[in-house]
């Protein structure tokens, strides 16, 4: 393994660029190859069989591109495909977006009630709850599927009356009553982090997986002595190119980027 090999990152679409951006900030010398499976999004509504199939092909592509590590920057794929990906790519370090959040929570011994919002796929898999309960048996975990949020954010409804109404409606759900922390278990949600914080008047800790994953990747590369010291290169691939994806991508990555279409 060579330190200057790129980090592969994938998501169902462009939402995972929030994770790519957090990794770029934490590790400015790392080259990144990003793959957004825009042809098959949203994963949140797909069967686990389909998500496993897509994820396998994407990982094969990223391995062919010589990635030293693959980050599954999608909560839905992390929930339903992580184990299979790990088994089918034994020579590559695979990072999902759930374990870094669970690890962070387990350092906090005082969480009584934690809320989780995400796609139907993520919430129905029950993976977050199971992993949190394994490490923190005394923590009450309450989950809520919020399927309107990802398409809403992708369409640019982020800070207006529509987004405010949808977000308030979800967060007022009785399932989330009395929570002390809320996990934004979808890669699109860092874009609405401030609105969620405002809803709770900053009295509930809002945990976004993107920054937790970036901290974890930093720690993992440092421990393995695998940090790059070169000038980084970034490539962004999608399975279906549209101008609209390229337009939206800049909000998720925080700068203009060019998307290249590739057929797997
Ligand atoms: N990126 C997905 C996630 O983090 C959300 C979008 C989708 O449903 O594909 O779960």
Coordinates of C-alpha atoms and ligand atoms in Angstrom, one line a residue:
X1 CA 0.0 0.0 0.0
X2 CA 1.3 3.4 -1.0
X3 CA 0.5 6.5 1.1
X4 CA -0.3 8.6 -2.0
X5 CA -3.0 6.3 -3.4
X6 CA -6.4 8.1 -3.3
X7 CA -9.3 7.7 -1.0
X8 CA -12.4 6.4 -2.7
X9 CA -15.7 7.8 -1.5
X10 CA -19.2 6.9 -2.8
X11 CA -22.8 7.7 -2.3
X12 CA -26.1 7.2 -4.1
X13 CA -25.7 10.7 -5.5
X14 CA -24.1 14.0 -4.6
X15 CA -25.1 14.1 -0.9
X16 CA -21.9 12.2 0.0
X17 CA -19.9 15.2 -1.2
X18 CA -20.5 16.6 2.3
X19 CA -18.4 13.7 3.6
X20 CA -15.8 14.3 0.8
X21 CA -15.6 17.9 1.8
X22 CA -15.2 17.2 5.5
X23 CA -12.4 14.7 4.6
X24 CA -10.7 17.3 2.3
X25 CA -10.7 19.8 5.2
X26 CA -9.3 17.3 7.7
X27 CA -6.8 15.8 5.3
X28 CA -5.8 18.4 2.7
X29 CA -3.1 16.3 1.1
X30 CA -5.3 13.3 0.3
X31 CA -6.4 12.7 -3.3
X32 CA -10.1 11.8 -3.6
X33 CA -12.0 9.8 -6.1
X34 CA -15.7 10.3 -5.6
X35 CA -18.5 8.2 -7.2
X36 CA -22.1 9.3 -7.1
X37 CA -24.6 6.7 -8.3
X38 CA -27.0 9.3 -9.7
X39 CA -28.5 6.7 -12.0
X40 CA -29.9 4.7 -9.1
X41 CA -30.7 7.3 -6.5
X42 CA -32.5 7.5 -4.1
X43 CA -31.1 4.4 -2.3
X44 CA -33.4 5.2 0.6
X45 CA -36.3 3.7 -1.2
X46 CA -34.5 0.7 -2.8
X47 CA -34.3 -2.9 -1.6
X48 CA -31.2 -4.1 0.2
X49 CA -30.5 -6.5 -2.6
X50 CA -30.4 -3.7 -5.1
X51 CA -28.2 -1.5 -2.9
X52 CA -25.8 -4.4 -2.3
X53 CA -25.5 -4.9 -6.1
X54 CA -24.8 -1.3 -6.9
X55 CA -22.3 -0.9 -4.0
X56 CA -20.3 -4.0 -5.1
X57 CA -19.9 -2.6 -8.6
X58 CA -18.9 0.8 -7.3
X59 CA -16.3 -0.7 -4.9
X60 CA -14.8 -2.8 -7.8
X61 CA -14.5 0.5 -9.8
X62 CA -12.8 2.3 -6.9
X63 CA -10.4 -0.6 -6.3
X64 CA -9.5 -0.6 -10.0
X65 CA -8.7 3.1 -9.5
X66 CA -6.2 2.0 -6.8
X67 CA -7.9 3.5 -3.8
X68 CA -6.2 2.7 -0.5
X69 CA -9.5 3.1 1.4
X70 CA -13.2 3.3 0.6
X71 CA -15.6 5.4 2.5
X72 CA -19.2 4.5 2.1
X73 CA -20.5 8.1 2.3
X74 CA -24.2 7.0 2.4
X75 CA -26.1 6.1 5.5
X76 CA -28.4 3.8 3.6
X77 CA -25.6 1.8 1.9
X78 CA -23.7 1.8 5.2
X79 CA -26.8 0.3 6.9
X80 CA -27.5 -2.5 4.4
X81 CA -24.3 -3.2 2.5
X82 CA -21.3 -2.6 4.8
X83 CA -20.8 -6.2 5.9
X84 CA -21.0 -7.6 2.4
X85 CA -18.6 -4.9 1.0
X86 CA -16.1 -5.7 3.8
X87 CA -16.2 -9.3 2.9
X88 CA -15.9 -8.8 -0.8
X89 CA -13.0 -6.3 -0.5
X90 CA -10.7 -7.9 2.1
X91 CA -7.6 -6.0 1.0
X92 CA -9.0 -2.5 1.2
X93 CA -10.0 -0.6 4.4
X94 CA -13.7 0.1 4.3
X95 CA -15.2 2.9 6.4
X96 CA -18.9 3.3 6.9
X97 CA -20.6 6.5 8.2
X98 CA -22.3 4.8 11.1
X99 CA -19.5 3.4 13.3
X100 CA -17.7 6.7 13.7
X101 CA -20.9 8.2 15.1
X102 CA -21.5 5.3 17.4
X103 CA -18.0 5.5 18.6
X104 CA -18.4 9.2 19.4
X105 CA -21.6 8.5 21.3
X106 CA -20.0 5.8 23.4
X107 CA -17.5 8.3 24.7
X108 CA -20.4 10.3 26.0
X109 CA -21.7 8.4 29.0
X110 CA -24.5 10.7 29.9
X111 CA -26.8 10.4 26.8
X112 CA -30.2 9.3 28.0
X113 CA -32.3 9.7 24.9
X114 CA -30.9 10.0 21.4
X115 CA -33.0 10.7 18.3
X116 CA -32.1 9.6 14.8
X117 CA -33.5 10.9 11.5
X118 CA -32.7 9.4 8.1
X119 CA -34.1 7.7 5.0
X120 CA -36.6 4.9 5.2
X121 CA -33.8 2.4 4.2
X122 CA -31.5 3.6 7.1
X123 CA -34.2 3.8 9.7
X124 CA -36.0 0.5 8.8
X125 CA -32.6 -1.4 8.8
X126 CA -32.4 -0.7 12.6
X127 CA -28.6 -0.8 12.3
X128 CA -28.0 2.5 14.1
X129 CA -30.2 1.6 17.1
X130 CA -28.6 -1.9 17.3
X131 CA -25.1 -0.6 17.3
X132 CA -25.8 2.3 19.7
X133 CA -27.5 -0.1 22.1
X134 CA -24.6 -2.6 22.0
X135 CA -22.3 0.1 23.3
X136 CA -24.7 2.1 25.4
X137 CA -27.4 -0.3 26.8
X138 CA -28.8 2.5 29.0
X139 CA -29.4 4.9 26.2
X140 CA -32.9 5.2 24.8
X141 CA -32.9 5.4 21.0
X142 CA -35.8 6.9 19.1
X143 CA -35.8 6.9 15.3
X144 CA -37.8 8.6 12.6
X145 CA -37.8 8.2 8.8
X146 CA -37.7 11.6 7.2
X147 CA -37.9 10.7 3.5
X148 CA -38.9 14.2 2.2
X149 CA -35.7 15.8 3.5
X150 CA -33.1 14.4 1.0
X151 CA -35.1 15.3 -2.2
X152 CA -36.0 18.7 -0.7
X153 CA -32.4 19.6 0.0
X154 CA -31.3 18.3 -3.4
X155 CA -33.8 20.7 -5.0
X156 CA -32.3 23.6 -3.1
X157 CA -35.1 24.1 -0.5
X158 CA -32.8 24.7 2.4
X159 CA -33.6 28.0 4.1
X160 CA -37.1 29.0 3.1
X161 CA -40.7 28.5 4.3
X162 CA -41.0 25.1 2.5
X163 CA -38.0 23.6 4.2
X164 CA -38.9 25.2 7.6
X165 CA -42.4 23.7 7.4
X166 CA -41.2 20.2 6.5
X167 CA -38.4 20.2 9.1
X168 CA -40.6 21.5 11.9
X169 CA -43.3 18.9 11.0
X170 CA -40.8 16.1 11.3
X171 CA -39.0 17.3 14.4
X172 CA -42.3 17.9 16.2
X173 CA -43.0 14.2 15.9
X174 CA -43.7 12.7 19.4
X175 CA -41.0 10.0 18.8
X176 CA -38.4 12.8 19.1
X177 CA -39.8 14.3 22.3
X178 CA -37.2 14.6 25.2
X179 CA -34.1 13.8 23.1
X180 CA -30.8 15.2 24.3
X181 CA -28.9 14.5 21.0
X182 CA -30.0 14.1 17.4
X183 CA -28.1 12.2 14.8
X184 CA -28.4 13.5 11.2
X185 CA -28.2 10.0 9.7
X186 CA -28.1 11.1 6.0
X187 CA -25.4 12.7 4.0
X188 CA -27.6 15.4 2.8
X189 CA -28.5 16.7 6.3
X190 CA -25.4 18.7 7.1
X191 CA -26.9 21.4 4.8
X192 CA -29.8 21.8 7.3
X193 CA -27.8 21.4 10.4
X194 CA -28.3 25.0 11.5
X195 CA -32.0 24.9 11.0
X196 CA -32.2 21.8 13.2
X197 CA -30.1 23.5 15.8
X198 CA -32.3 26.5 15.7
X199 CA -35.4 24.3 16.1
X200 CA -34.0 23.1 19.4
X201 CA -32.7 26.5 20.4
X202 CA -29.3 24.9 20.6
X203 CA -30.4 22.8 23.6
X204 CA -30.1 19.5 21.7
X205 CA -26.7 18.4 20.4
X206 CA -26.8 17.9 16.7
X207 CA -24.4 15.2 15.5
X208 CA -23.6 15.1 11.7
X209 CA -21.9 12.0 10.4
X210 CA -19.7 13.9 7.9
X211 CA -17.4 15.4 10.5
X212 CA -17.3 12.3 12.6
X213 CA -16.3 10.2 9.6
X214 CA -13.6 12.7 8.6
X215 CA -12.1 12.5 12.2
X216 CA -12.2 8.8 12.0
X217 CA -10.5 8.7 8.5
X218 CA -7.8 11.0 9.9
X219 CA -7.2 8.8 12.9
X220 CA -7.2 5.6 10.8
X221 CA -4.6 7.0 8.3
X222 CA -2.4 8.3 11.1
X223 CA -2.5 5.0 12.9
X224 CA -1.7 3.0 9.8
X225 CA 1.0 5.5 8.8
X226 CA -0.8 6.0 5.5
X227 CA -1.2 9.8 5.3
X228 CA -0.3 11.3 1.9
X229 CA 2.1 14.2 1.7
X230 CA 1.5 15.1 -1.9
X231 CA -0.4 17.7 -3.8
X232 CA -3.9 16.2 -3.9
X233 CA -6.0 15.4 -7.0
X234 CA -9.8 15.2 -7.0
X235 CA -12.0 13.3 -9.5
X236 CA -15.8 13.2 -9.3
X237 CA -17.6 10.5 -11.2
X238 CA -21.4 10.0 -11.6
X239 CA -23.3 7.2 -13.2
X240 CA -25.7 9.7 -14.9
X241 CA -24.7 13.2 -15.7
X242 CA -27.0 16.2 -15.7
X243 CA -26.3 19.9 -15.5
X244 CA -28.6 20.0 -12.5
X245 CA -26.4 17.5 -10.6
X246 CA -23.3 19.6 -11.4
X247 CA -25.1 22.7 -10.2
X248 CA -26.2 21.2 -6.9
X249 CA -22.8 19.5 -6.4
X250 CA -21.2 22.8 -5.5
X251 CA -23.5 23.3 -2.5
X252 CA -22.5 19.9 -1.1
X253 CA -18.8 20.3 -1.8
X254 CA -18.6 24.0 -1.1
X255 CA -16.9 24.8 -4.4
X256 CA -17.5 24.4 -8.2
X257 CA -16.6 20.9 -9.4
X258 CA -16.9 19.0 -12.6
X259 CA -18.7 15.7 -12.7
X260 CA -17.7 13.0 -15.2
X261 CA -20.1 10.3 -16.3
X262 CA -18.9 6.7 -16.2
X263 CA -20.8 3.5 -16.9
X264 CA -20.0 0.7 -14.6
Ligands
LIG1 N1 -27.2 9.5 0.6 C1 -28.3 8.9 1.2 C2 -28.1 8.6 2.6 O1 -27.2 9.1 3.3 C3 -29.6 9.7 1.0 C4 -30.1 9.8 -0.4 C5 -30.7 8.5 -0.9 O2 -31.8 8.1 -0.4 O3 -30.1 8.0 -1.8 O4 -28.8 7.8 3.2

